[in-house]
Amino acid sequence: MTLSSQFLPYPKLNDLIQTLQKAGYEVQGPTVQNETIVYDVVTSADDLPWGYQDTQAPAHYAIQKTDVQKAFGFTVPVQSVKPHLFKAQETLFKVTRDSQGKLAFTQNTGEQNPVAILGIRPCDLRAIHIQDRVFMENQYADERYQTRREKLFTIAVNCTDCHSNCFCLSVGGAPKAQSGFDLAMTEISDGFVIESGSNKGKVIVDQLGLSQATEEQINLAQAGIAHACEKQTKTIPDPERVARTLKSASNHPQWNDVARRCLSCGSCTNMCPTCFCHTQLEQASLDGSESEHVREWSSCFGLDHSYTHAGAYRAESKYRYRQWLTHKFSAWQDQFDVGGCVGCGRCITWCPVKIDVTEEINAICDHPDKQAASGEPA
Amino acid sequence: MTQIRDTYLPYEAEVVEMIHDSDEIFTLRLRLTDPIARVQYRFQPGQFNMVYLYGVGDVAISIVNDRDFKAGQFEHTIHRIGHVTTGLQQLKAGDRIGIRGPYGTHWPLAQAKGKDVVVMTGGLGNAPLVAAVESMLNNREYYGKLTVVQGLRDTAGLIYQDKYIRWLKAGIDVRMAATAGEPFGPWQWYQGFVTAAIPEMDLDPANTVVMSVGPEIMMLNVAKSFIEQGVPAQQIYVSLERNMKCAVGHCGHCQLGPEFVCKDGPVYAYDKVAHVLSVKGI
C-alpha cells in the first residue's frame, strides 16, 4: 500500500465489476459451489462468497458460513488461476483428411474473450508468473497460453487470514502481492484499500471515482496482512538450502518412507498452481474424416510419465515422489531461475493420505546425510 | 522468443519412398508438401522431428540424412514398437503424415574438426549418427581418423549395409560387434559388446571425440571405457532418449534432473549428464 492507495467501499464493488465488463472483460471471481469455493463468472458483488470462511488441514477442506460479512474471508480457492491459462484439456490442432489422403492441419489459437479475475491470492499470482516462464518466457512459447495471458486482467486480493497448510513465507512469498498485478485490494471492515499495479489497472480504477485511502484504512489493511503472517506456522528451511540439500539426497531413506504412504494419485499435481506436466492425446472422429490433437494435464506420479520403449524410468513410487518434490524445490530453480513452489498448501490439503510436503522436506533437511540401507536403495 | 508459426502445428509430409530395412525396422524417405517449408527446412545432424500419424499420434524420431540426398528430402529410420510406429510401418509412397521440427541439440561437428572421431553405436542407435558421419565425409579434410563401430545382438540384424560398405570404401575404419550370429561382410567383427573394439584402437585420447548412441547402459559403458583410455569426458557425446510429448520443454515428460532432454538434449557431452545418469530412477 502506498500513498496513492484508494478506498473502495463495499457498495462500489459492483461498480468495479461493471467497469471491467464495460471494458470488455468477462469477470470471474470466487463463488460457492458444492460446498467449496471455486472461480466462476460473477456478474455482481452478490455472487461472491460473503460471510464464508474455509478450514484447511492435511486431507481436510470445509467451508462455513459465518456472521463476519467479508467477501474474501476465506483463504485460497480450491483451484488456482491455472485452469484458466493452462487448460486441463485443450486442442492443439485439428487435421482433416480428404479422399486422396491429403492432410490439412489447422491450429487452435485458443482465442477467447478477455477475462478479468477478481480475488487472486498473492501465492496464486506468483504461480502465474512462474508458469509464464514455462509457457511464454521460454525458447518456445505456447500461443494459446500467451494469448490468454496477455488478455488477462488480474485483481489480487491480499490475504488477511491463513489456513493451517499455508507456508508462503517459507518460499519467498508473502500474504501481500508485491508486483505483477493490475489491481491489488486488501479487505478491511467496510471495503477495500485498492492500488493499481499497471496502466490498465489505473484506467479502470480511475473510472470508479474513489477517494484516497486514509491512514487509518491503510493501517487496518496492513494489520490484516500482518495477522496472516503471524498465523502462518508451517515452515521449511531457506529455499536455497532446500534446493542444495535435495541435489545430494537421491538415496535418502525418506523417499522409501513417503513411498509407503503415497498413493501416486496425482492429486497434489492437479491442485498445484505451478505444475505444468501434460500429455498429448489423439481424438479421431468415428468416420475417420478428422482428428484432433489434444493436450491434457498429466502427472509425474503417473507410471506412463517416464515410459519409453525401454520401460518406465520411474517405475517405483518413491522415484516418482522424489521426482515431484526434487523438481519443485530444486531442479525448477535450475530450469527457470525461480522456485517451483508458492506455499499455497493445496498439495497438503488435497492429499488423501495427509502427506505434508513441508514435513517431508524437513525430514530430509534435518538429517541430510542419511542414506537408505542397502536392502532398500532409494 | 515468439515464433511466427505455432510450434505445435505439423507440416504435411509425403512419403517419397518406404524402405523395409528388416521385419521390425523401416525407413521413411519424406518431403514436406509445402514448397516454401520444404526449401526452408534445415536440420543439424543429431536433431529430431516429431513424426505424426493421422488419427494416432506422434513420436520423436531422429533425422537420418544420406550422402546423395535430393534437396528437400530427409529420412527417418524407425523401429516398430508402439501404436504410432506400427501404423507408420504400413505407409507406402504417396501417403501423407505430419512433421514438426527439427528439435534439440546436435552433434559437435564443428568442435570435432581437427580431431579423430569415434562413432560408437548399438542397435538402431546408428540412425541418429548417419547424418553426422555423412557430414564428416563431405568435409573429410577437416577431420582426423574416422572410426565407426556398430554393435548388434545378432549379426543378422545389421541394417544400412550399403552405407557401411560405402563408408568403408571412403576410408572410414568400420567395425562391428555382436553377441550372436555368423560374421559376414568386409568389416572386422568382435564377439560381444561395442566396447570390445576399444582396446585395439590406436587412440590419441586428448585428440579424440566420441559420439555414441545406443541403450543407456551401453552409452555409460562406452563413456567409462573411453575415460579409462584417457579421453576427456567433455569430448564424449551421447544422445539420450526419454518420453517426449511436446519436444519444446513444456510437457515435462523428458526431465532428467534439471535437463529437458528434448530441448537441452538429446545430444549431451557426457560430463554434463554423468552425475544424473548414475542415479537410479531419476
XYZ file of C-alpha atoms in Angstrom:
660
model
C 0.000 0.000 0.000
C 1.248 3.378 -0.946
C 0.168 6.940 -0.556
C -1.687 6.563 -3.847
C -3.866 3.766 -2.431
C -7.556 4.452 -2.629
C -10.555 3.170 -0.748
C -13.232 1.051 -2.438
C -16.254 0.860 -0.143
C -18.318 -2.337 -0.353
C -21.170 -0.674 -2.300
C -18.685 0.225 -5.039
C -17.522 -3.365 -5.580
C -20.333 -3.677 -8.103
C -19.021 -0.592 -9.919
C -15.642 -2.285 -10.272
C -17.251 -5.396 -11.754
C -19.393 -3.326 -14.128
C -16.489 -1.126 -15.192
C -14.494 -4.230 -16.087
C -17.469 -5.610 -18.015
C -17.828 -2.346 -19.918
C -14.136 -2.549 -20.762
C -14.858 -5.881 -22.442
C -13.877 -8.320 -19.725
C -15.762 -11.343 -18.543
C -15.305 -11.074 -14.783
C -14.554 -14.214 -12.808
C -14.263 -14.486 -9.077
C -14.696 -16.834 -6.149
C -18.134 -18.386 -5.795
C -19.641 -21.014 -3.514
C -20.415 -24.233 -5.355
C -20.878 -27.734 -3.975
C -19.634 -26.642 -0.551
C -16.381 -25.367 -1.978
C -15.083 -22.015 -3.162
C -14.215 -22.014 -6.849
C -13.687 -19.396 -9.555
C -16.612 -18.836 -11.884
C -18.251 -15.977 -13.754
C -19.538 -13.252 -11.435
C -21.947 -10.599 -12.640
C -22.367 -8.722 -9.382
C -20.779 -8.495 -5.964
C -23.642 -10.617 -4.649
C -22.098 -13.649 -6.364
C -19.050 -13.520 -4.080
C -18.831 -15.802 -1.022
C -19.938 -13.203 1.532
C -19.504 -14.483 5.064
C -17.802 -17.712 4.097
C -14.633 -18.967 5.701
C -12.706 -22.135 4.994
C -10.733 -24.532 7.103
C -7.911 -26.466 5.528
C -5.718 -29.104 7.132
C -3.972 -32.213 5.783
C -6.644 -34.089 3.791
C -9.291 -31.680 5.013
C -11.229 -28.874 3.340
C -14.503 -27.363 4.534
C -16.315 -24.033 4.296
C -18.555 -22.422 6.875
C -20.979 -19.520 6.673
C -20.234 -17.057 9.458
C -21.580 -13.733 10.671
C -18.446 -11.930 9.501
C -19.674 -10.238 6.334
C -16.451 -10.234 4.331
C -16.338 -11.004 0.611
C -12.920 -12.622 0.848
C -12.984 -14.107 4.340
C -11.737 -17.467 3.053
C -8.118 -18.261 2.160
C -7.309 -19.946 -1.179
C -9.987 -21.290 -3.536
C -9.947 -24.996 -4.353
C -8.193 -24.352 -7.665
C -5.834 -21.560 -8.561
C -5.936 -19.489 -11.763
C -4.027 -22.279 -13.522
C -7.016 -23.901 -15.287
C -7.846 -20.565 -16.919
C -4.427 -20.072 -18.516
C -3.230 -23.666 -18.862
C -6.404 -25.576 -19.650
C -6.914 -29.026 -18.191
C -7.656 -30.125 -21.746
C -7.142 -28.183 -24.934
C -6.984 -28.980 -28.628
C -3.636 -28.049 -30.179
C -4.583 -28.663 -33.792
C -7.220 -30.289 -35.943
C -6.496 -32.383 -39.004
C -8.752 -33.333 -41.848
C -8.008 -35.990 -44.444
C -9.509 -35.767 -47.907
C -10.412 -38.591 -50.277
C -6.881 -38.600 -51.718
C -5.390 -38.947 -48.242
C -4.073 -35.381 -48.138
C -3.891 -33.862 -44.683
C -4.824 -30.304 -43.731
C -3.653 -29.065 -40.320
C -5.429 -26.205 -38.544
C -4.064 -24.607 -35.396
C -6.297 -23.993 -32.408
C -5.273 -20.488 -31.411
C -7.016 -20.521 -28.030
C -8.674 -17.195 -28.869
C -11.286 -16.183 -26.331
C -12.812 -13.051 -24.873
C -10.650 -11.208 -22.340
C -11.128 -12.314 -18.749
C -10.615 -10.389 -15.513
C -10.128 -12.493 -12.414
C -11.149 -10.863 -9.162
C -9.641 -12.271 -5.996
C -6.304 -13.783 -6.971
C -4.374 -14.651 -3.830
C -0.742 -13.465 -3.758
C 0.558 -17.055 -3.897
C -1.556 -17.770 -6.969
C -0.401 -14.532 -8.580
C 3.205 -15.657 -8.119
C 2.241 -19.009 -9.611
C 1.022 -17.271 -12.785
C 4.401 -15.612 -13.199
C 6.120 -18.948 -12.612
C 4.047 -20.650 -15.314
C 4.716 -17.705 -17.637
C 8.348 -18.826 -17.622
C 7.338 -22.310 -18.750
C 4.872 -21.383 -21.483
C 5.944 -17.901 -22.608
C 9.351 -16.798 -21.416
C 10.977 -19.866 -22.896
C 12.805 -20.837 -26.056
C 9.386 -21.847 -27.381
C 6.136 -20.116 -26.480
C 2.695 -21.667 -26.393
C 0.449 -19.333 -28.364
C -2.727 -20.485 -26.652
C -1.373 -19.741 -23.186
C 0.205 -16.499 -24.325
C -2.997 -15.225 -25.931
C -4.985 -15.769 -22.746
C -2.218 -14.459 -20.533
C -1.809 -11.204 -22.411
C -5.543 -10.555 -22.183
C -5.871 -11.475 -18.516
C -6.719 -8.674 -16.100
C -5.524 -9.594 -12.617
C -7.112 -8.303 -9.420
C -5.158 -9.618 -6.464
C -6.775 -9.741 -3.061
C -4.193 -9.772 -0.304
C -4.562 -12.314 2.481
C -5.799 -11.222 5.875
C -6.028 -14.824 7.041
C -4.223 -18.143 6.545
C -5.237 -21.761 6.532
C -3.198 -24.247 8.513
C -1.341 -25.567 5.444
C -0.121 -22.170 4.191
C 3.655 -21.667 4.041
C 4.204 -18.876 1.502
C 6.596 -17.011 3.829
C 8.961 -20.001 3.754
C 9.290 -19.966 -0.033
C 9.931 -16.259 -0.522
C 6.312 -15.197 -0.819
C 4.053 -13.111 1.369
C 0.328 -12.658 2.012
C 0.650 -9.358 0.131
C 1.032 -9.140 -3.646
C 4.248 -7.239 -4.395
C 4.002 -6.768 -8.157
C 2.713 -8.270 -11.354
C -0.956 -7.378 -10.854
C -3.287 -4.903 -12.492
C -5.112 -4.128 -9.262
C -4.496 -5.275 -5.703
C -7.015 -4.976 -2.906
C -6.921 -5.562 0.830
C -10.221 -6.108 2.585
C -10.892 -4.111 5.744
C -14.080 -3.731 7.766
C -16.239 -1.875 5.252
C -14.447 -2.171 1.933
C -11.038 -2.420 0.335
C -7.820 -0.490 0.184
C -7.043 -0.679 -3.539
C -3.955 0.116 -5.596
C -3.152 -0.225 -9.271
C -0.045 -2.029 -10.473
C -0.323 -1.313 -14.190
C -1.625 1.284 -16.579
C -4.533 -0.889 -17.483
C -5.354 -1.203 -13.782
C -5.129 2.541 -13.324
C -7.504 3.160 -16.234
C -10.129 1.001 -14.544
C -9.707 2.359 -11.040
C -9.744 5.969 -12.275
C -13.290 5.415 -13.516
C -14.558 4.479 -10.075
C -14.334 7.952 -8.524
C -12.684 6.715 -5.342
C -11.204 8.781 -2.559
C -7.732 8.404 -1.153
C -7.428 5.741 1.495
C -6.993 7.272 4.941
C -4.008 6.474 7.075
C -6.308 4.548 9.370
C -7.616 2.458 6.493
C -4.094 1.706 5.299
C -3.119 0.742 8.832
C -6.103 -1.574 9.066
C -5.123 -3.236 5.796
C -1.546 -3.670 6.949
C -2.723 -5.101 10.243
C -4.823 -7.647 8.365
C -1.817 -8.734 6.326
C 0.316 -8.857 9.477
C -2.314 -11.091 11.052
C -1.994 -13.507 8.123
C 1.782 -13.542 8.556
C 1.548 -14.213 12.277
C -0.963 -17.003 11.832
C 1.275 -18.927 9.465
C 3.031 -21.757 11.286
C 4.337 -24.198 8.676
C 7.924 -23.631 7.665
C 10.677 -25.208 5.617
C 14.338 -24.159 5.582
C 15.636 -21.451 3.285
C 14.786 -22.380 -0.360
C 18.416 -22.247 -1.413
C 19.370 -24.720 1.312
C 16.448 -26.997 0.389
C 17.466 -26.917 -3.292
C 21.073 -27.745 -2.445
C 20.200 -30.474 0.064
C 17.842 -32.240 -2.337
C 20.545 -32.394 -5.009
C 22.548 -34.793 -2.871
C 19.647 -36.617 -1.237
C 18.710 -39.045 -4.005
C 19.399 -42.017 -1.724
C 17.704 -40.598 1.389
C 15.566 -43.130 3.316
C 12.720 -40.602 3.487
C 11.842 -41.476 -0.115
C 11.149 -45.049 0.976
C 9.168 -43.780 3.930
C 6.931 -41.486 1.912
C 6.505 -44.133 -0.797
C 4.830 -46.391 1.772
C 2.171 -43.697 2.236
C 1.913 -42.079 -1.207
C -0.830 -43.459 -3.463
C 0.684 -41.919 -6.630
C -2.783 -40.491 -7.280
C -1.566 -37.168 -8.651
C -3.990 -35.118 -6.543
C -1.131 -32.827 -5.480
C -0.062 -32.105 -9.044
C -3.639 -31.449 -10.153
C -4.148 -28.913 -7.372
C -0.696 -27.337 -7.654
C -0.821 -23.861 -9.241
C 2.567 -24.327 -10.929
C 2.670 -27.996 -12.022
C 2.733 -27.917 -15.814
C 3.245 -31.522 -16.904
C 0.823 -32.685 -19.530
C 0.394 -35.365 -22.120
C -0.896 -35.284 -25.675
C -3.724 -37.397 -26.995
C -5.232 -38.050 -30.380
C -9.008 -37.953 -30.720
C -10.105 -39.172 -34.140
C -13.694 -38.953 -35.363
C -15.552 -42.216 -35.812
C -15.785 -41.827 -39.581
C -12.058 -41.115 -39.850
C -12.515 -37.816 -41.665
C -10.934 -35.648 -38.991
C -8.839 -35.875 -35.894
C -7.854 -33.589 -33.029
C -4.515 -33.488 -31.265
C -5.223 -32.626 -27.656
C -3.108 -31.544 -24.707
C -4.273 -32.778 -21.295
C -2.910 -32.362 -17.770
C -0.937 -35.346 -16.601
C 1.217 -36.027 -13.603
C 4.745 -37.147 -12.849
C 3.059 -39.584 -10.454
C 1.633 -41.495 -13.439
C 3.525 -44.618 -14.427
C 3.349 -43.626 -18.089
C 5.014 -40.256 -17.461
C 8.537 -41.644 -17.831
C 7.658 -44.507 -20.174
C 9.802 -45.288 -23.190
C 10.177 -48.484 -25.180
C 12.798 -49.470 -22.604
C 10.158 -49.310 -19.824
C 9.332 -46.661 -17.230
C 12.360 -44.871 -15.823
C 10.468 -44.145 -12.601
C 8.692 -47.450 -12.151
C 8.552 -47.200 -8.345
C 6.508 -44.605 -6.488
C 9.488 -43.488 -4.403
C 11.157 -42.338 -7.616
C 8.029 -40.537 -8.692
C 7.591 -38.740 -5.374
C 11.295 -37.869 -5.406
C 10.920 -36.511 -8.940
C 7.976 -34.333 -7.975
C 9.482 -32.905 -4.810
C 13.018 -32.545 -6.176
C 11.752 -30.895 -9.335
C 9.516 -28.475 -7.474
C 12.068 -27.436 -4.852
C 15.401 -27.857 -6.642
C 15.577 -28.557 -10.402
C 12.910 -25.909 -11.098
C 15.326 -23.235 -9.909
C 17.944 -24.508 -12.391
C 15.407 -24.666 -15.209
C 13.535 -21.392 -14.769
C 15.611 -19.295 -12.384
C 12.722 -19.304 -9.918
C 11.464 -21.811 -7.366
C 8.529 -24.043 -8.271
C 6.537 -23.722 -5.047
C 4.482 -20.753 -3.821
C 3.457 -22.280 -0.489
C -0.312 -22.299 -1.120
C -0.598 -25.593 0.759
C -3.056 -27.178 -1.678
C -0.933 -30.298 -2.116
C -1.250 -30.877 1.647
C -4.961 -30.101 1.830
C -5.849 -32.348 -1.089
C -3.528 -35.285 -0.383
C -5.898 -38.109 0.566
C -3.317 -39.683 2.885
C -2.207 -36.456 4.593
C 1.313 -36.302 3.165
C 2.659 -32.890 4.097
C 5.395 -31.725 1.729
C 6.866 -29.451 4.423
C 7.274 -32.417 6.771
C 8.963 -34.462 4.055
C 11.367 -31.604 3.275
C 12.116 -31.040 6.945
C 12.748 -34.759 7.490
C 15.358 -34.659 4.720
C 16.920 -31.318 5.664
C 17.107 -32.244 9.369
C 19.187 -35.321 8.506
C 20.608 -34.617 5.046
C 23.322 -37.259 5.218
C 21.095 -40.240 5.932
C 21.436 -42.994 3.362
C 18.890 -45.697 2.667
C 20.007 -49.113 3.870
C 21.495 -51.207 1.090
C 18.478 -53.513 1.263
C 16.193 -50.695 0.156
C 18.061 -48.468 -2.264
C 16.308 -45.222 -2.970
C 11.127 -15.535 -28.176
C 7.987 -15.729 -30.251
C 7.855 -17.862 -33.342
C 5.815 -16.866 -36.379
C 4.209 -20.271 -36.775
C 2.746 -22.247 -33.877
C 5.445 -24.645 -32.804
C 2.855 -27.369 -32.232
C 1.469 -27.295 -35.779
C 2.873 -30.015 -38.042
C 3.638 -29.607 -41.711
C 2.197 -32.154 -44.085
C 4.844 -34.503 -45.468
C 4.636 -37.006 -48.289
C 6.254 -40.417 -48.207
C 8.611 -40.428 -51.201
C 9.859 -43.941 -50.555
C 9.314 -46.660 -47.973
C 12.322 -48.889 -47.315
C 11.838 -52.003 -45.176
C 15.242 -52.457 -43.562
C 14.116 -55.543 -41.639
C 10.915 -57.069 -40.274
C 10.799 -54.508 -37.483
C 12.801 -51.593 -38.880
C 11.849 -49.352 -41.775
C 12.969 -46.076 -43.285
C 10.600 -43.351 -44.448
C 12.038 -41.022 -47.072
C 9.968 -37.848 -46.822
C 9.462 -34.418 -48.294
C 7.319 -31.587 -46.999
C 4.451 -30.825 -49.377
C 4.563 -27.051 -48.797
C 7.178 -25.852 -51.304
C 8.381 -22.967 -49.135
C 8.631 -25.057 -45.985
C 10.490 -27.709 -47.990
C 13.120 -25.238 -49.105
C 13.400 -23.628 -45.691
C 13.629 -26.865 -43.738
C 17.106 -27.259 -42.244
C 18.380 -29.587 -39.565
C 21.654 -30.342 -37.852
C 22.798 -33.970 -37.524
C 21.530 -35.310 -34.186
C 18.288 -33.342 -34.103
C 14.875 -34.993 -34.250
C 11.392 -34.451 -35.630
C 8.003 -35.210 -34.128
C 6.517 -37.624 -36.658
C 2.716 -37.527 -36.663
C 0.481 -40.317 -37.941
C -3.039 -39.215 -38.769
C -5.556 -40.246 -36.133
C -2.961 -41.993 -33.963
C -0.424 -39.513 -32.588
C 3.226 -38.575 -32.820
C 6.650 -39.821 -31.783
C 10.120 -38.282 -31.538
C 12.426 -39.745 -34.203
C 15.945 -38.665 -35.082
C 16.609 -37.385 -38.579
C 18.697 -39.505 -40.912
C 20.278 -37.982 -43.958
C 22.206 -39.749 -46.634
C 25.043 -38.526 -48.806
C 23.304 -38.285 -52.111
C 20.058 -36.848 -50.895
C 17.831 -34.978 -53.239
C 17.309 -31.467 -51.993
C 14.305 -31.100 -49.742
C 14.169 -34.713 -48.602
C 15.003 -36.362 -45.311
C 14.652 -39.780 -43.753
C 13.540 -41.377 -40.530
C 14.579 -44.912 -39.678
C 12.062 -46.299 -37.229
C 11.734 -49.378 -35.048
C 8.180 -50.719 -34.872
C 7.372 -50.606 -31.152
C 4.082 -48.891 -30.276
C 0.846 -47.730 -31.886
C 2.326 -44.866 -33.902
C 5.333 -46.766 -35.230
C 3.217 -49.835 -36.008
C 0.967 -47.583 -38.080
C 3.880 -45.816 -39.739
C 5.234 -49.185 -40.861
C 2.101 -49.644 -43.021
C 2.784 -46.494 -45.063
C 3.727 -46.529 -48.735
C 4.960 -43.976 -51.239
C 2.475 -41.142 -51.683
C 0.962 -41.417 -48.198
C 0.793 -38.273 -46.050
C 1.914 -37.744 -42.474
C 2.751 -34.734 -40.300
C 6.192 -33.426 -39.388
C 7.184 -30.772 -36.888
C 10.764 -29.976 -36.081
C 13.674 -30.087 -36.076
C 14.173 -30.032 -32.322
C 17.015 -30.466 -29.881
C 20.779 -30.205 -29.799
C 23.103 -31.686 -32.405
C 26.432 -33.475 -32.710
C 29.520 -31.288 -32.143
C 30.705 -31.426 -35.738
C 32.366 -28.014 -35.527
C 34.145 -28.785 -32.246
C 35.328 -32.136 -33.637
C 37.199 -30.502 -36.513
C 40.893 -31.290 -36.403
C 40.258 -34.312 -34.189
C 39.908 -38.068 -34.583
C 36.289 -39.130 -34.265
C 34.962 -42.450 -32.976
C 31.282 -43.144 -33.645
C 30.097 -45.970 -31.415
C 26.509 -47.121 -31.755
C 24.305 -50.013 -30.736
C 21.165 -51.357 -32.361
C 19.176 -48.594 -34.025
C 21.470 -46.078 -32.306
C 23.277 -45.917 -35.624
C 20.409 -43.938 -37.198
C 20.930 -40.684 -35.226
C 24.588 -40.648 -36.300
C 24.203 -41.317 -40.036
C 23.836 -37.639 -40.887
C 26.856 -36.790 -38.719
C 29.051 -39.375 -40.460
C 27.863 -38.183 -43.868
C 28.649 -34.611 -42.919
C 32.168 -35.548 -41.824
C 32.681 -37.491 -45.078
C 31.549 -34.457 -47.047
C 34.108 -32.386 -45.155
C 36.703 -35.139 -44.885
C 39.711 -32.814 -44.875
C 38.646 -31.195 -41.594
C 38.695 -34.399 -39.564
C 41.405 -36.829 -38.500
C 40.896 -40.553 -38.322
C 37.223 -41.628 -38.517
C 36.173 -44.872 -36.820
C 32.657 -46.307 -36.773
C 31.741 -49.238 -34.534
C 28.250 -50.696 -34.624
C 27.051 -53.192 -32.032
C 24.263 -55.713 -32.515
C 22.635 -58.549 -30.651
C 22.869 -60.778 -33.696
C 24.940 -60.229 -36.829
C 21.810 -60.880 -38.901
C 20.266 -57.650 -37.612
C 22.700 -55.333 -39.397
C 20.887 -52.607 -41.299
C 22.443 -49.915 -43.508
C 24.857 -52.448 -45.046
C 25.152 -50.358 -48.222
C 26.070 -47.308 -46.160
C 28.688 -49.179 -44.141
C 30.281 -50.552 -47.311
C 30.345 -47.092 -48.832
C 31.835 -45.614 -45.653
C 34.477 -48.362 -45.568
C 35.396 -47.640 -49.176
C 35.624 -43.938 -48.341
C 38.326 -44.713 -45.776
C 36.335 -44.925 -42.545
C 37.521 -47.645 -40.172
C 34.236 -49.592 -39.886
C 33.974 -52.379 -37.304
C 31.124 -54.474 -35.969
C 30.426 -56.191 -32.660
C 27.744 -58.795 -31.974
C 26.868 -61.133 -29.168
C 25.483 -63.811 -31.522
C 25.360 -64.888 -35.180
C 27.824 -65.550 -38.001
C 30.222 -62.782 -39.018
C 29.938 -61.621 -42.637
C 30.908 -58.753 -44.891
C 34.130 -56.805 -45.340
C 34.478 -55.477 -41.791
C 36.132 -56.776 -38.689
C 33.753 -58.356 -36.151
C 34.151 -58.509 -32.392
C 32.413 -61.079 -30.235
C 30.495 -59.227 -27.505
C 29.739 -55.547 -26.941
C 30.942 -52.497 -28.862
C 33.451 -51.731 -26.132
C 35.348 -54.873 -27.221
C 36.689 -52.788 -30.121
C 38.273 -50.133 -27.909
C 41.486 -51.911 -26.783
C 42.566 -52.397 -30.420
C 42.059 -48.763 -31.326
C 45.192 -46.737 -31.781
C 43.769 -43.818 -29.799
C 45.191 -40.359 -29.411
C 42.951 -39.735 -26.359
C 43.376 -35.983 -25.979
C 42.672 -35.571 -29.685
C 39.651 -37.868 -29.872
C 35.945 -37.041 -29.919
C 33.497 -39.879 -29.239
C 29.868 -39.825 -30.387
C 27.710 -42.628 -29.089
C 24.067 -43.718 -29.259
C 22.528 -46.923 -28.046
C 20.843 -48.326 -24.968
C 21.691 -46.131 -21.968
C 23.740 -48.853 -20.291
C 25.791 -49.196 -23.476
C 26.488 -45.455 -23.661
C 27.532 -45.431 -19.999
C 29.943 -48.300 -20.624
C 31.274 -46.645 -23.776
C 31.849 -43.400 -21.886
C 33.552 -45.134 -18.953
C 35.762 -47.168 -21.296
C 36.965 -44.127 -23.218
C 37.521 -42.176 -19.997
C 39.718 -45.076 -18.835
C 41.632 -44.690 -22.093
C 42.211 -41.037 -21.270
C 39.592 -39.373 -23.467
C 38.256 -36.315 -21.571
C 34.599 -36.737 -20.509
C 33.703 -33.445 -22.196
C 34.836 -34.925 -25.544
C 32.462 -37.886 -25.233
C 28.954 -37.187 -26.547
C 25.839 -39.268 -26.056
C 22.271 -38.870 -27.298
C 19.646 -39.633 -24.664
C 16.131 -40.896 -25.011
C 13.199 -40.043 -22.765
C 9.433 -39.895 -23.085
C 8.595 -36.818 -25.176
C 5.186 -35.380 -25.935
C 5.856 -31.757 -26.861
C 9.565 -31.577 -27.861
C 9.711 -27.931 -26.735
C 10.207 -28.131 -22.963
C 6.552 -27.702 -21.998
C 5.181 -31.164 -21.218
C 7.721 -32.174 -18.581
C 7.962 -35.834 -19.544
C 11.593 -35.869 -20.668
C 13.036 -34.374 -17.498
C 16.350 -35.767 -16.327
C 17.199 -33.852 -13.173
C 17.304 -30.220 -14.331
C 17.528 -31.185 -18.011
C 14.721 -31.139 -20.527
C 16.163 -33.792 -22.824
C 14.021 -32.531 -25.734
C 15.486 -29.037 -25.851
C 18.625 -29.160 -23.683
C 19.471 -32.509 -25.354
C 19.173 -35.082 -26.775
C 22.898 -34.742 -27.571
C 24.951 -34.084 -24.443
C 28.599 -34.002 -23.538
C 28.927 -36.882 -21.105
C 30.335 -34.729 -18.295
C 27.116 -32.668 -18.337
C 24.858 -35.642 -17.559
C 27.115 -38.269 -15.945
C 26.038 -37.293 -12.425
C 22.314 -37.611 -13.149
C 22.590 -40.758 -15.263
C 24.197 -42.512 -12.317
C 21.070 -42.024 -10.163
C 18.573 -44.874 -10.455
C 15.021 -43.830 -11.242
C 15.797 -40.146 -11.849
